[in-house]
Short mmCIF file of C-alpha atoms in Angstrom, two decimals:
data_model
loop_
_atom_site.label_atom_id
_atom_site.label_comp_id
_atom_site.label_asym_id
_atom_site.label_seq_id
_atom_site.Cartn_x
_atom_site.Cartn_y
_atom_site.Cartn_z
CA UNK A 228 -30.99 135.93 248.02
CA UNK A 229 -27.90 137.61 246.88
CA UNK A 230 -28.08 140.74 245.11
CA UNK A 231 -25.61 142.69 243.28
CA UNK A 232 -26.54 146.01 244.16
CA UNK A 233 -26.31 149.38 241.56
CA UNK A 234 -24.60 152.71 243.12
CA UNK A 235 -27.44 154.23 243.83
CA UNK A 236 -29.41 151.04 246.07
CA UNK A 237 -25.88 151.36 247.80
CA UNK A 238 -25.70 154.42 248.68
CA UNK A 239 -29.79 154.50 249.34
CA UNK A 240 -29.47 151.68 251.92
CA UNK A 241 -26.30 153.30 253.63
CA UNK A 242 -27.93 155.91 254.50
CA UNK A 243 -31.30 154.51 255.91
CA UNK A 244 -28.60 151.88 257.68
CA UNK A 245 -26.81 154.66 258.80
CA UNK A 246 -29.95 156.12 260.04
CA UNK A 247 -30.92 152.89 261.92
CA UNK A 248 -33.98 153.17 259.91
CA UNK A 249 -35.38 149.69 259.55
CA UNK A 250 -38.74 150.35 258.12
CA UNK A 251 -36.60 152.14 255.00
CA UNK A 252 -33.88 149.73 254.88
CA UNK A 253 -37.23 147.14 254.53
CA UNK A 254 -38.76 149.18 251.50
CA UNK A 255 -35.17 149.42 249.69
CA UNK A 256 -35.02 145.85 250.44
CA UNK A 257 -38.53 145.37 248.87
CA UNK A 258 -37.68 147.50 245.75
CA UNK A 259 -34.40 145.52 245.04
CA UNK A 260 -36.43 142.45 245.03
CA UNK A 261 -38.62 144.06 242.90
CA UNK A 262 -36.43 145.54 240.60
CA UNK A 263 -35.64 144.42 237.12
CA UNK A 264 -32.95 142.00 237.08
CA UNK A 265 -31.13 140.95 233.86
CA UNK A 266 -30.93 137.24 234.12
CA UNK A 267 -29.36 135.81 237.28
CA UNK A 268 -25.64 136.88 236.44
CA UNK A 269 -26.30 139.65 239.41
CA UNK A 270 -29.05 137.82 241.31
CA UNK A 271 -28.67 134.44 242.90
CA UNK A 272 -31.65 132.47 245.50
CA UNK A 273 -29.61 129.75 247.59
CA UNK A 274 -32.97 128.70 249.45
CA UNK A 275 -31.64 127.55 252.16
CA UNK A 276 -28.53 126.10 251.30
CA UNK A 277 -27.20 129.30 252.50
CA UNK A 278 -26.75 127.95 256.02
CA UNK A 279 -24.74 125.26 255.08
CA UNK A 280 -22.96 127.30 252.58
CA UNK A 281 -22.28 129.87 255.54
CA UNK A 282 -20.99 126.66 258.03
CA UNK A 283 -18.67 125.54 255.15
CA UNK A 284 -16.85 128.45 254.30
CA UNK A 285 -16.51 129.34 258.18
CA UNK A 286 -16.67 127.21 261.14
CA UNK A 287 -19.63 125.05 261.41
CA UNK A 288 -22.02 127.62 263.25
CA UNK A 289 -24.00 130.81 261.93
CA UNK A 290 -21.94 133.31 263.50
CA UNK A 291 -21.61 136.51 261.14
CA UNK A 292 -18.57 136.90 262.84
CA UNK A 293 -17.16 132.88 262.39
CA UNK A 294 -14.36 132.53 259.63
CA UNK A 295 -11.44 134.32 258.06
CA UNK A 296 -12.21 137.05 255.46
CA UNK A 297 -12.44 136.81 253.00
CA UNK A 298 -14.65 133.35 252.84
CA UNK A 299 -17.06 134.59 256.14
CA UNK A 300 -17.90 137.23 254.25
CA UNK A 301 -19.85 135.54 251.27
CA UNK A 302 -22.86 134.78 253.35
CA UNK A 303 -23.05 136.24 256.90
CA UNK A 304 -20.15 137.79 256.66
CA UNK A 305 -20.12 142.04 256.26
CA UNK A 306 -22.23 144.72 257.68
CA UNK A 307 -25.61 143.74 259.24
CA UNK A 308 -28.19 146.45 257.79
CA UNK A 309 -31.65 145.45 259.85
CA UNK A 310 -32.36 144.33 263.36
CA UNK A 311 -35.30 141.78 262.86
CA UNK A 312 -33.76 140.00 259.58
CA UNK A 313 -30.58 139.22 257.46
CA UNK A 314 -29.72 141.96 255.51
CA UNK A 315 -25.92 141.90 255.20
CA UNK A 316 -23.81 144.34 253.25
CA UNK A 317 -20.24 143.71 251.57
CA UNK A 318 -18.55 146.45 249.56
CA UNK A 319 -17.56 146.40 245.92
CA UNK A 320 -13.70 145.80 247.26
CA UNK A 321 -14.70 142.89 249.46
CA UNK A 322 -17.03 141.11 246.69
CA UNK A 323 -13.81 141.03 244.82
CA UNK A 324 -11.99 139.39 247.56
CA UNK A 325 -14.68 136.74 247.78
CA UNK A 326 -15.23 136.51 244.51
CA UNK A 327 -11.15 135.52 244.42
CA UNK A 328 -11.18 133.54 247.53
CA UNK A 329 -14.40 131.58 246.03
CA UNK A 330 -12.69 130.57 243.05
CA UNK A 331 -9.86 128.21 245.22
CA UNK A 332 -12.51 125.78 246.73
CA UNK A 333 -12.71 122.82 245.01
CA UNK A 334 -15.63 119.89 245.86
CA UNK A 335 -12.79 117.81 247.92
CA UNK A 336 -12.23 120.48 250.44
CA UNK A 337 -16.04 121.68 250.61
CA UNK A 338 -17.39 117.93 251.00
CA UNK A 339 -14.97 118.00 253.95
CA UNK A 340 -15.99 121.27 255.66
CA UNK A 341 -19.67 119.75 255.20
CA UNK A 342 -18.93 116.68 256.38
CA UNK A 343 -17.40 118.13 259.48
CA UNK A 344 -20.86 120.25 260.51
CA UNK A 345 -21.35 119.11 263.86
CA UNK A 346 -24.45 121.87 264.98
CA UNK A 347 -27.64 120.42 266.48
CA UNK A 348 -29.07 123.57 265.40
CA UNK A 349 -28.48 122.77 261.96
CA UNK A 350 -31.73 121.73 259.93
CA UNK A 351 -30.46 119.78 256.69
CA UNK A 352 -29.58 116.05 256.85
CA UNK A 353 -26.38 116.17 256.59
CA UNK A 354 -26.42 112.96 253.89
CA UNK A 355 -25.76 112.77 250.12
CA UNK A 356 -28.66 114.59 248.80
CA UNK A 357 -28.02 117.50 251.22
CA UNK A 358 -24.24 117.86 250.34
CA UNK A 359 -24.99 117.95 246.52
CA UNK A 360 -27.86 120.53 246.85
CA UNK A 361 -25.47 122.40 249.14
CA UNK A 362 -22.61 122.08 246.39
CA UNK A 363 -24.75 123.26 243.54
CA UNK A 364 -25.98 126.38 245.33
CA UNK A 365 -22.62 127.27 246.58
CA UNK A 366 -21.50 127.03 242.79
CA UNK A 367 -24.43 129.14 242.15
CA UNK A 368 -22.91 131.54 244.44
CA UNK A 369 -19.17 131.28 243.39
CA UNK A 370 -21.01 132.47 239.53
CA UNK A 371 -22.89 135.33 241.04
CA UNK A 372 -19.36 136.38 243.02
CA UNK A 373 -17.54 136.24 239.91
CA UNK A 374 -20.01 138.75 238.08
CA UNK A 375 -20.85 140.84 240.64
CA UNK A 376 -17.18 141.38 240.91
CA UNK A 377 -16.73 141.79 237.32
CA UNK A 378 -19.50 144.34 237.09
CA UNK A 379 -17.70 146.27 240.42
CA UNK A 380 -20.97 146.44 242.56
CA UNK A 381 -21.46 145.67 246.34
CA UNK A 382 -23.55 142.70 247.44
CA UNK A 383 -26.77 142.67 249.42
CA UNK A 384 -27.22 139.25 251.08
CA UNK A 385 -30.93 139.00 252.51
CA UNK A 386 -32.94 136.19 254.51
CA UNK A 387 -35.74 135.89 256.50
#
């Protein structure tokens, strides 16, 4: 999931991250899922397209570190809030920039960075049916980039 967090889960989470407080950056975590959201314009679930999502934009693996900014940080990419569990942080500023640099793919140059996975750790089929569900949810996230942008909030990127 993708969140686009207010000002006040920000600054509530940098502070238990800051702390190296998992247990609270868990509860936060559970309260932001829990939270009311208006629609999906600031909420997106990529089940787990995200992993292909992450190798397309980067360099075939699941590094947090893999890529150039501003694409490596749409997924993996940003600061890693919790030791058991994704829970990775991008400012307001660098939701922009992704939100920017998401807008420039087009489905030629994604089918090819898909096509090009080459990980035996990676768990999706790599055919037709996994491309297209990869495309949709990346779409899915380009959207939620483009309004949590707009709306000048950070994004919380969570998996478990």
């Amino acid at each position: 999931m993708h969140f686009a967090i207010t000002a006040e889960q920000e600054r509530a989470l940098l502070a238990a991250a800051d702390d190296v407080d998992d247990d609270a950056v868990s509860g936060l975590l559970d309260e932001i899922e829990e939270a009311g959201w208006d629609g999906d314009a600031l909420k997106v679930d990529t089940d787990k397209a995200w992993d292909a999502i992450h190798r397309c934009l980067t360099d075939g693996g699941l590094d947090s570190d893999a890529g150039e900014y501003p694409l490596s940080h749409a997924i993996l990419g940003g600061r890693d809030m919790h030791e058991d569990f994704y829970v990775v942080y991008v400012t307001a500023d660098e939701a922009r920039d992704v939100a920017a640099a998401l807008q420039e793919i087009d489905h030629g140059w994604f089918r090819q960075r898909f096509d090009a996975i080459d990980d035996p750790e990676y768990r999706g089929a790599l055919d037709e049916a996994d491309f297209e569900y990869t495309w949709a949810n990346f779409d899915d996230v380009r959207r939620f980039y483009t309004n949590a942008a707009a709306a000048g909030r950070a994004v919380l990127f969570t998996a478990t």
